[in-house]
Amino acid sequence: MAAIWYRQTGVSLVVLWVFLLSLFSAIGAVKHGDFKKCDQSGFCKRNRQYADTAKATANSWASPYKLDQPTIKLQNGKLTATILKSLEDSTELVKLPLTVSFLKSGVARIEIDEEKRQKGLIELRHGSKVRKERYNEAADWAIVGGLDLGAAKIKASDKTQTVVQFGPDYTYEAYIYHNPFRVDFMRDGKVHVKLNGKGYMNMEHWRPKIEKPIEEVKEGEVKEGETKESEAPAVEPSIDESTWWEETFGGNTDSKPRGPESVAMDIAFPGYEYVFGIPSHAGPLSLRETRGGGDEKYDEPYRMYNSDVFEYEMDSPMTLYGAIPFMQAHRKNSTVGAFWLNGAETWVDIVKSKSGSNPLSLGTSSSIDTETHWISETGVLDVFVLLGPSPKEIIKTYTDLTGTTSMPPQFAIAYHQCRWNYVTDEDVKDVDRKFDKFNIPFDVIWLDIEYTEGKKYFTWDKQTFPDPLGMQKQLDAHDRKLVAIIDPHIKNAAGYHVSDELKSKDLAVKDKSGDNIYQGWCWPGDSHWSDCFNPTTRKWFEGLFKYKSWEGSATNTFVWNDMNEPSVFNGPEVTMPKDNVHYGGWEHRDLHNINGMTFHNATYTALLNRDKVPKRPFALTRSFFAGSQRLSAMWTGDNQADWSHLATSIPMVLSLNIAGYPFSGADVGGFFGNPSSELLTRWYQAGIFYPFLRAHAHIDTRRREPYLSGEPYTGIITKALRLRYSLLPVWYTAFYESSKTGAPIVRPNYYVHPDDETGFDIDDQFYIAGSGLLTKPVTAEGETKVDVYIADNERYYDYFDYSIIAGAGEDHTLDAPLDKITLLMQGGHIIPRKDRPRRSSGLMKYDPYTLVVVLDSKGYANGTLYIDDGESYDFVDGAHIYRSFEFKDNKLTSDNLSTSGRKTKEYLKSMSKVRIERVIVVTAPSEWESRKEVSVLQDGKKTKTQLFWHKGDGKKASWAVVGNPGVFVGSSWSIDFS
Ligand code: NOJ
């Protein structure tokens, strides 16, 4: 195809090289022309027009969708019925089967299909062989649980409506209105979510293409058979048909064999002013208005069409590399959500309006309603309504459906050193040695595309990497790992075994003919794409990762999946044509946003299966979808060495965390460009709080490993990285707990303080899981102070010197010179850490712990600590330690939270010497001044140990230290301070 493209367009290789070179050039701005705006995306434009018509003719126009009452049936938690759509130009009624599943979790799932397409009663154009149905497999990729049906009963039913009670003790209600079809979801007697309340529901039904003579219609003129808008019946309004059958963008024409088939619906949250989610976008956590009142910040809807957006811009609803179509609406005391399960290109408009103008929201506390309009190009309509009522419950129910992050190996949450590229194996070894020389910890070094022979993945460039195993052996000596990149494009080169097999086994994505392998351009030049929707491709792909097959890989080699949107340099919008064909006969348009996930899932499974005794894999992905969080970490793609990118990385990572994807981070230092020493230092100070911590840099940038910065920068960066390592017990525990509950690992203010209205849109400071640690990174040049907002009445303490920060509902200005990280501890928590500096996390395995007990105003604190071997699955068989610490009535106790299994005993034995070497009590009461000892009870034995009390000065809290209490991390014990 690329060759054809090259021949057809007459573009010379020189031009191609200019294009490729532009990818290497210095910082610039996104090329807007490469990506569609809503009015260049036919279905988005049509649906916005549809909404406009509905709005403009509100008095006379009604949604043409009506529920056929006799078809309504409710059985075993599932309501089925048929929706009838009336048409403007025919008396035929389009049948749309409806299913509403009332799930045990209290979630309601609404699915709408189209009978004709379902039954294959449509004609495809251009002799296409693709599937006739609406794409209905998104759930197979995204959903892993939570679908058990719950109890539901009909409370009332008449001609106009059916009311179903469901959820916990039947406390939720769905008011299903028949004509037009719409649903109001109620909780506690109030409407929280409304579907199709505005009447923007639109399922573009199948119709044959009718060649119409082009007629000129003068403005205001009414054609025969048409009615004026004001007299129009309840039928689908007139819309722009010009993009129904073909659509051209950037020189590529989309053949659209199934014609128009978009699905759209308005989802309103009456009384909710704030909406969050639908990552990934480079903007604030609190989503902005995209239409409406006139003072909206954006005039484009938020777009989700996974794309390689070169030099993406800040504060923008433009699409990025991954999509999670899950939104939550929040107000004081309540959070609700909608999960729009669709893998096709999707746009979301957001409008906020005063409740006074909207009778729907009467009786709610906020005076603002948020109305959203979801528009997808294809697929069945499949939306989950989540009724909360808290942020915690919303994320729990969402991750019950799509899965939680799997427990990563420990090294994966430590520091990763990457650049494009470490150029030889000697270079890698040298970097490894330099880190040691400067006493800077790191766990993983990364290889970008240049390590391969001519961008042929699963090979090594023999000139530059003659001894990959020797290199990895050196890394292994300090328990360090290697991550190598494997991209989804496969170089089209005869004799390259991967390419040969891909072709001979017929495992690649096809072009629109459905017969020919699709060809496009990516890093290797002419390439094909493995189709990981195909189970045979996935099986084959797995084989490529076997040590025997990928020579030079070792047990400490892990994988980075990039360019899996997929990025195609000469494709429309830098990706594949939508009419490409995947396994099962689906068009690429149907599943574009899921594509990246199929690839990283295959990588993860391959890593899992390469060892006889499986070890926890690590795979990083750039492209993702709902469910990606289960198996991969992600990063926010090609950012820039610019302060605005550092600042925006924080809401971006928070947005991913509250959308169920905790293992996320941004390139520390910025990918494009050369950061100043100050920016690089500040980026490390922020980056140590990303759940995924990796420094990365473009091939054109200067080297910037932390030891190169010079003093004071190297020292400050080293301190920051050591802080990350010291707090690894907190991070690891957070990952474990998140793997159980789906809870975000970094948490915005609204999540932690859901009733604090002032803090709802704060997205530049955040908490680390449930540890009580609160950070606010400096993200502006020359800044030496930060304003930290404190939501609650608890006292907070500076992590390093125990200065007291208190006062609810206000900003507190704190000094933040370059060498200072703003990290506070909220009263009421116990923070486990390891204070001995080591070269890598693996070498900290048996190091002793320090517990920092930060008492609240009532003298209480608690916390948890999870430990396992950091790499195997033995933890599933009980080889782990999970403790709860509590300080109450002057006594600190450690209790067991873990469940035992067949490997518990052996593991506890291996950890039996790991001690708590120190307990620090912050805000230690003054009565302790005279106390010189505390008593320790462990294994029925009582001992005494010394207590050292330090007086605070009013601004700083008093604190006390118990040195070496002689207690072990895997045992139950208590320390009595009374
Ligand atoms: C694009 C990725 O986003 C970037 O991180 C990587 O360095 C380049 N591809 C080269 O592989």
PDB file of N, CA and C in Angstrom, residues 70 83 95 98 127 134 379 531 578 653 760 769 834:
ATOM      1  N   PRO A  70     -46.293  -3.018  24.088  1.00  0.00           N
ATOM      2  CA  PRO A  70     -46.575  -4.454  24.234  1.00  0.00           C
ATOM      3  C   PRO A  70     -45.325  -5.340  24.237  1.00  0.00           C
ATOM      4  N   ILE A  83     -37.636  -0.666  20.479  1.00  0.00           N
ATOM      5  CA  ILE A  83     -37.816   0.770  20.236  1.00  0.00           C
ATOM      6  C   ILE A  83     -38.135   0.913  18.752  1.00  0.00           C
ATOM      7  N   LYS A  95     -36.855  -1.051  13.612  1.00  0.00           N
ATOM      8  CA  LYS A  95     -36.925  -1.768  14.889  1.00  0.00           C
ATOM      9  C   LYS A  95     -35.556  -1.809  15.561  1.00  0.00           C
ATOM     10  N   LEU A  98     -34.102  -3.344  22.417  1.00  0.00           N
ATOM     11  CA  LEU A  98     -33.563  -2.722  23.635  1.00  0.00           C
ATOM     12  C   LEU A  98     -33.428  -3.766  24.743  1.00  0.00           C
ATOM     13  N   GLY A 127     -18.970  -4.214  -3.075  1.00  0.00           N
ATOM     14  CA  GLY A 127     -18.635  -5.643  -2.993  1.00  0.00           C
ATOM     15  C   GLY A 127     -17.902  -5.996  -1.710  1.00  0.00           C
ATOM     16  N   ARG A 134     -23.912  -4.384  13.585  1.00  0.00           N
ATOM     17  CA  ARG A 134     -23.224  -3.344  14.339  1.00  0.00           C
ATOM     18  C   ARG A 134     -22.194  -4.039  15.230  1.00  0.00           C
ATOM     19  N   GLY A 379     -21.291   0.792  15.853  1.00  0.00           N
ATOM     20  CA  GLY A 379     -21.444  -0.092  17.012  1.00  0.00           C
ATOM     21  C   GLY A 379     -22.844  -0.054  17.578  1.00  0.00           C
ATOM     22  N   ASP A 531      -2.513  -8.522  13.473  1.00  0.00           N
ATOM     23  CA  ASP A 531      -3.903  -8.298  13.882  1.00  0.00           C
ATOM     24  C   ASP A 531      -4.175  -9.082  15.159  1.00  0.00           C
ATOM     25  N   LYS A 578     -10.091   3.573   7.976  1.00  0.00           N
ATOM     26  CA  LYS A 578     -11.194   2.979   8.737  1.00  0.00           C
ATOM     27  C   LYS A 578     -11.794   1.768   8.044  1.00  0.00           C
ATOM     28  N   VAL A 653      -2.620  12.526  34.766  1.00  0.00           N
ATOM     29  CA  VAL A 653      -2.426  11.287  35.528  1.00  0.00           C
ATOM     30  C   VAL A 653      -3.577  11.086  36.529  1.00  0.00           C
ATOM     31  N   PHE A 760     -13.394  20.905  44.599  1.00  0.00           N
ATOM     32  CA  PHE A 760     -13.776  19.951  43.547  1.00  0.00           C
ATOM     33  C   PHE A 760     -12.922  20.042  42.283  1.00  0.00           C
ATOM     34  N   ALA A 769      -2.588   7.469  47.459  1.00  0.00           N
ATOM     35  CA  ALA A 769      -3.478   6.424  47.959  1.00  0.00           C
ATOM     36  C   ALA A 769      -4.081   6.837  49.303  1.00  0.00           C
ATOM     37  N   LYS A 834      11.287   2.705  53.988  1.00  0.00           N
ATOM     38  CA  LYS A 834      12.592   2.058  54.154  1.00  0.00           C
ATOM     39  C   LYS A 834      13.635   3.137  53.935  1.00  0.00           C
TER      40      LYS A 834
END
